[in-house]
mmCIF file of C-alpha atoms in Angstrom:
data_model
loop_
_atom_site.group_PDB
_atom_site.id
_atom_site.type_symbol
_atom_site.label_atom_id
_atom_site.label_comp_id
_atom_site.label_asym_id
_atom_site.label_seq_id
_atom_site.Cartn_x
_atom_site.Cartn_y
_atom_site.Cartn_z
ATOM 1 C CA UNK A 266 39.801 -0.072 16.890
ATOM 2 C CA UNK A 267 36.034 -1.242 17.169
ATOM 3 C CA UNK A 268 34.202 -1.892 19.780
ATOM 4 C CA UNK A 269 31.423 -4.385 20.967
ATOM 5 C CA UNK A 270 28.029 -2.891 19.966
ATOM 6 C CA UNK A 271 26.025 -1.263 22.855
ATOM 7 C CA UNK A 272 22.417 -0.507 23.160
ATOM 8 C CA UNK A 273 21.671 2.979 23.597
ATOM 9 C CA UNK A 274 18.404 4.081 25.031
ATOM 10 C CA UNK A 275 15.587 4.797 22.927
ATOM 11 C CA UNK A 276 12.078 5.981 23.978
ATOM 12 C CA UNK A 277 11.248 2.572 24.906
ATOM 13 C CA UNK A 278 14.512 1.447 26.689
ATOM 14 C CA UNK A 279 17.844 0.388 25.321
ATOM 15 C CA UNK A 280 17.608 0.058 20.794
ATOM 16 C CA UNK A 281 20.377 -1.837 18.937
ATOM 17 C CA UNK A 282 22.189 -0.149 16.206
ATOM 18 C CA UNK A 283 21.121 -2.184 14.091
ATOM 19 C CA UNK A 284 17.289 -2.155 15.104
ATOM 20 C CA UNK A 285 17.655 1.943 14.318
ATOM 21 C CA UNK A 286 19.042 1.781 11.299
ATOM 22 C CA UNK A 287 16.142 -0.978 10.117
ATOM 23 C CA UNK A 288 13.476 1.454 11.433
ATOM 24 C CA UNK A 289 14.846 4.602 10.081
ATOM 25 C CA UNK A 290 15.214 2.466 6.644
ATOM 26 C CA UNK A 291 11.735 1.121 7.024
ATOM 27 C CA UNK A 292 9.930 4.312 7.652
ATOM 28 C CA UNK A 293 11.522 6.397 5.122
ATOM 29 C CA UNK A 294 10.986 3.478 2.404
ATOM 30 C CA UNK A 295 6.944 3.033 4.197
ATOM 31 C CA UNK A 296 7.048 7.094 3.820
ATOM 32 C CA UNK A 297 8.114 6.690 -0.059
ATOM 33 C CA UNK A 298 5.863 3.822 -0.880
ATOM 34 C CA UNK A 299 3.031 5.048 1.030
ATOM 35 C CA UNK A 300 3.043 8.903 0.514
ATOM 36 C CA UNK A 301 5.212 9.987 -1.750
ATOM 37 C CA UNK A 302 5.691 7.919 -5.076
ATOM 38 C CA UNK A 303 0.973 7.326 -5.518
ATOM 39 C CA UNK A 304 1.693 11.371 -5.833
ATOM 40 C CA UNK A 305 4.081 11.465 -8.465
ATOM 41 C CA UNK A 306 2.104 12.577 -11.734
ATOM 42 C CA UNK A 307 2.926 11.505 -14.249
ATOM 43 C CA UNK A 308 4.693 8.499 -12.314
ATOM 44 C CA UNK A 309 7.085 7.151 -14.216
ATOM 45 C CA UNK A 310 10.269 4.596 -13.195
ATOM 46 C CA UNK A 311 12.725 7.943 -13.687
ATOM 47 C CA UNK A 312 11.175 10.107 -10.927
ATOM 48 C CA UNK A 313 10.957 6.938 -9.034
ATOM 49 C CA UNK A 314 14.682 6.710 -9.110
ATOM 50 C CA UNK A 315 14.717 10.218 -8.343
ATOM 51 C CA UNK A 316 12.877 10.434 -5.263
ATOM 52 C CA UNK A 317 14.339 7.066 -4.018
ATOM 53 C CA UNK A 318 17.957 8.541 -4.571
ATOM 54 C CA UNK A 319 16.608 11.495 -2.025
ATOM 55 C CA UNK A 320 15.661 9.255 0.184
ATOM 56 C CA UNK A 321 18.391 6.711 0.387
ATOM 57 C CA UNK A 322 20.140 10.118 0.936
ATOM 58 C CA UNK A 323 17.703 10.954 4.119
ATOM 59 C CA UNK A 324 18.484 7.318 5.786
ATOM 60 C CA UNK A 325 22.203 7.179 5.030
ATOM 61 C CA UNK A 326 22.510 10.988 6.679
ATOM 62 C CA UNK A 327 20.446 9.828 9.483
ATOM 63 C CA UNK A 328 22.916 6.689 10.097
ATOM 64 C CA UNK A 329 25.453 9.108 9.703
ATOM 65 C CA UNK A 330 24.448 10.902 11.930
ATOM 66 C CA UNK A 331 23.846 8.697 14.267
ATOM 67 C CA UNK A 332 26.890 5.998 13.740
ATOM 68 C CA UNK A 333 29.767 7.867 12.091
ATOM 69 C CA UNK A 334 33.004 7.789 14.045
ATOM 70 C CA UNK A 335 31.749 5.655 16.830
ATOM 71 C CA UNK A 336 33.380 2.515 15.797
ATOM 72 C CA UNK A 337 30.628 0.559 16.242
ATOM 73 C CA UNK A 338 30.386 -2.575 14.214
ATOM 74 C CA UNK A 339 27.987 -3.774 12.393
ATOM 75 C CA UNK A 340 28.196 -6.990 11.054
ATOM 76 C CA UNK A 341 25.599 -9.628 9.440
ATOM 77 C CA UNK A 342 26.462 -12.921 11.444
ATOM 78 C CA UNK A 343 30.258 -13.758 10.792
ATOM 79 C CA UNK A 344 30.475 -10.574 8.278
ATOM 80 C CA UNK A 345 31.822 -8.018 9.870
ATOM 81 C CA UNK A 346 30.699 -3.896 8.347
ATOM 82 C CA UNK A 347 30.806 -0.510 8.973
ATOM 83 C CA UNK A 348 27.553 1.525 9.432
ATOM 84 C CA UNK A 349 27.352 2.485 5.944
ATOM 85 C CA UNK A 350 27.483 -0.599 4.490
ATOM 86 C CA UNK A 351 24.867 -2.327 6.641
ATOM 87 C CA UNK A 352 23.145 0.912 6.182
ATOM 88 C CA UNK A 353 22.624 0.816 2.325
ATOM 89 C CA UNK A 354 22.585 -3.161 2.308
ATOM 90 C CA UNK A 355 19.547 -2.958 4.843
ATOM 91 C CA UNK A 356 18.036 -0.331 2.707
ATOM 92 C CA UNK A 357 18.528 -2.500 -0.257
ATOM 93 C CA UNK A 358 16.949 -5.986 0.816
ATOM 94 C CA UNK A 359 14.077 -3.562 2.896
ATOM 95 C CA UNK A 360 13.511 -1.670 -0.699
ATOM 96 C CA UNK A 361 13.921 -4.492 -3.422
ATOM 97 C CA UNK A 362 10.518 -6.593 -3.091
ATOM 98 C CA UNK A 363 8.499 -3.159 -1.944
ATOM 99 C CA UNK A 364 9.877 -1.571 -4.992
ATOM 100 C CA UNK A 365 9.074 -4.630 -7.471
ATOM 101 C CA UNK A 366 5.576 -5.122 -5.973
ATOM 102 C CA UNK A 367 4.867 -1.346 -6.104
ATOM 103 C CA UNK A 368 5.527 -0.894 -9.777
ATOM 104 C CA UNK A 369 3.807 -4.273 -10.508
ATOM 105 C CA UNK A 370 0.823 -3.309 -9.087
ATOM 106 C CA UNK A 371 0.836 0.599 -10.970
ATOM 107 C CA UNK A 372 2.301 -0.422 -14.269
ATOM 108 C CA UNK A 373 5.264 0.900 -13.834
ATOM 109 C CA UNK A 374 7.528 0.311 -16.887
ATOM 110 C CA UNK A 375 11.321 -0.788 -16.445
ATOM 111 C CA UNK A 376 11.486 -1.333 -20.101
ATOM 112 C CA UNK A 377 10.678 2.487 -21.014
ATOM 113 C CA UNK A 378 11.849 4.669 -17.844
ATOM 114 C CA UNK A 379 10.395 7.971 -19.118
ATOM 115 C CA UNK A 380 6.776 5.742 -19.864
ATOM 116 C CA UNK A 381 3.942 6.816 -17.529
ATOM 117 C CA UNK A 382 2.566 4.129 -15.671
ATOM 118 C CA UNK A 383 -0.303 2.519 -16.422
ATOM 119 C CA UNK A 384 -2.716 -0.144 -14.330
ATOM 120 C CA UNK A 385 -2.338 -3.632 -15.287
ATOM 121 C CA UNK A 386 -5.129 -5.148 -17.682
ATOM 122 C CA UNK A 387 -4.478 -1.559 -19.734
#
């Protein structure tokens, strides 16, 4: 049986469901973007996919944590879905454009995975 989805309070007052799993997906892929991946030496499209399976791993165990066996649900408009799928679809539209930009902008190859990146105009 589901039930209607409830607010529960956050450190600012009451937080969707919905609005924690966007936040938890959006720091973790800020975290990745931001921190993690400029590190990776040599960075190449492979330990990309790597780290990014670690942390889709990190936000889906945080939902998890969080959602699992609450019944909660979690639907896009008419679409009705359980926590994990909104979970890795969120993470997935979040990730896409962040991820293309990212290895546009460091020469990441999609061609050669194993390549090391190299700046544009190279």
């Amino acid at each position: 049986m589901r039930y209607p989805v409830a607010p529960h309070p956050g450190p600012e007052g009451n937080v969707t469901p919905h609005l924690t799993i966007l936040a938890i997906n959006a720091v973790l892929i800020g975290a990745a973007y931001g921190l993690i991946y400029p590190r990776l030496s040599p960075l190449t499209a492979r330990r990309m996919m790597k780290a990014d399976a670690v942390v889709t791993a990190l936000a889906f165990g945080a939902a998890a944590l969080l959602f699992a066996g609450r019944g909660l649900d979690f639907g896009i408009g008419p679409v009705p879905m359980s926590w994990w799928v909104f979970s890795l679809l969120s993470m997935l539209v979040i990730e896409a454009p962040v991820f293309w930009a990212f290895c546009r902008v460091n020469g990441v190859s999609l061609a050669d995975i194993d390549a090391p990146a190299r700046p544009p105009g190279r």
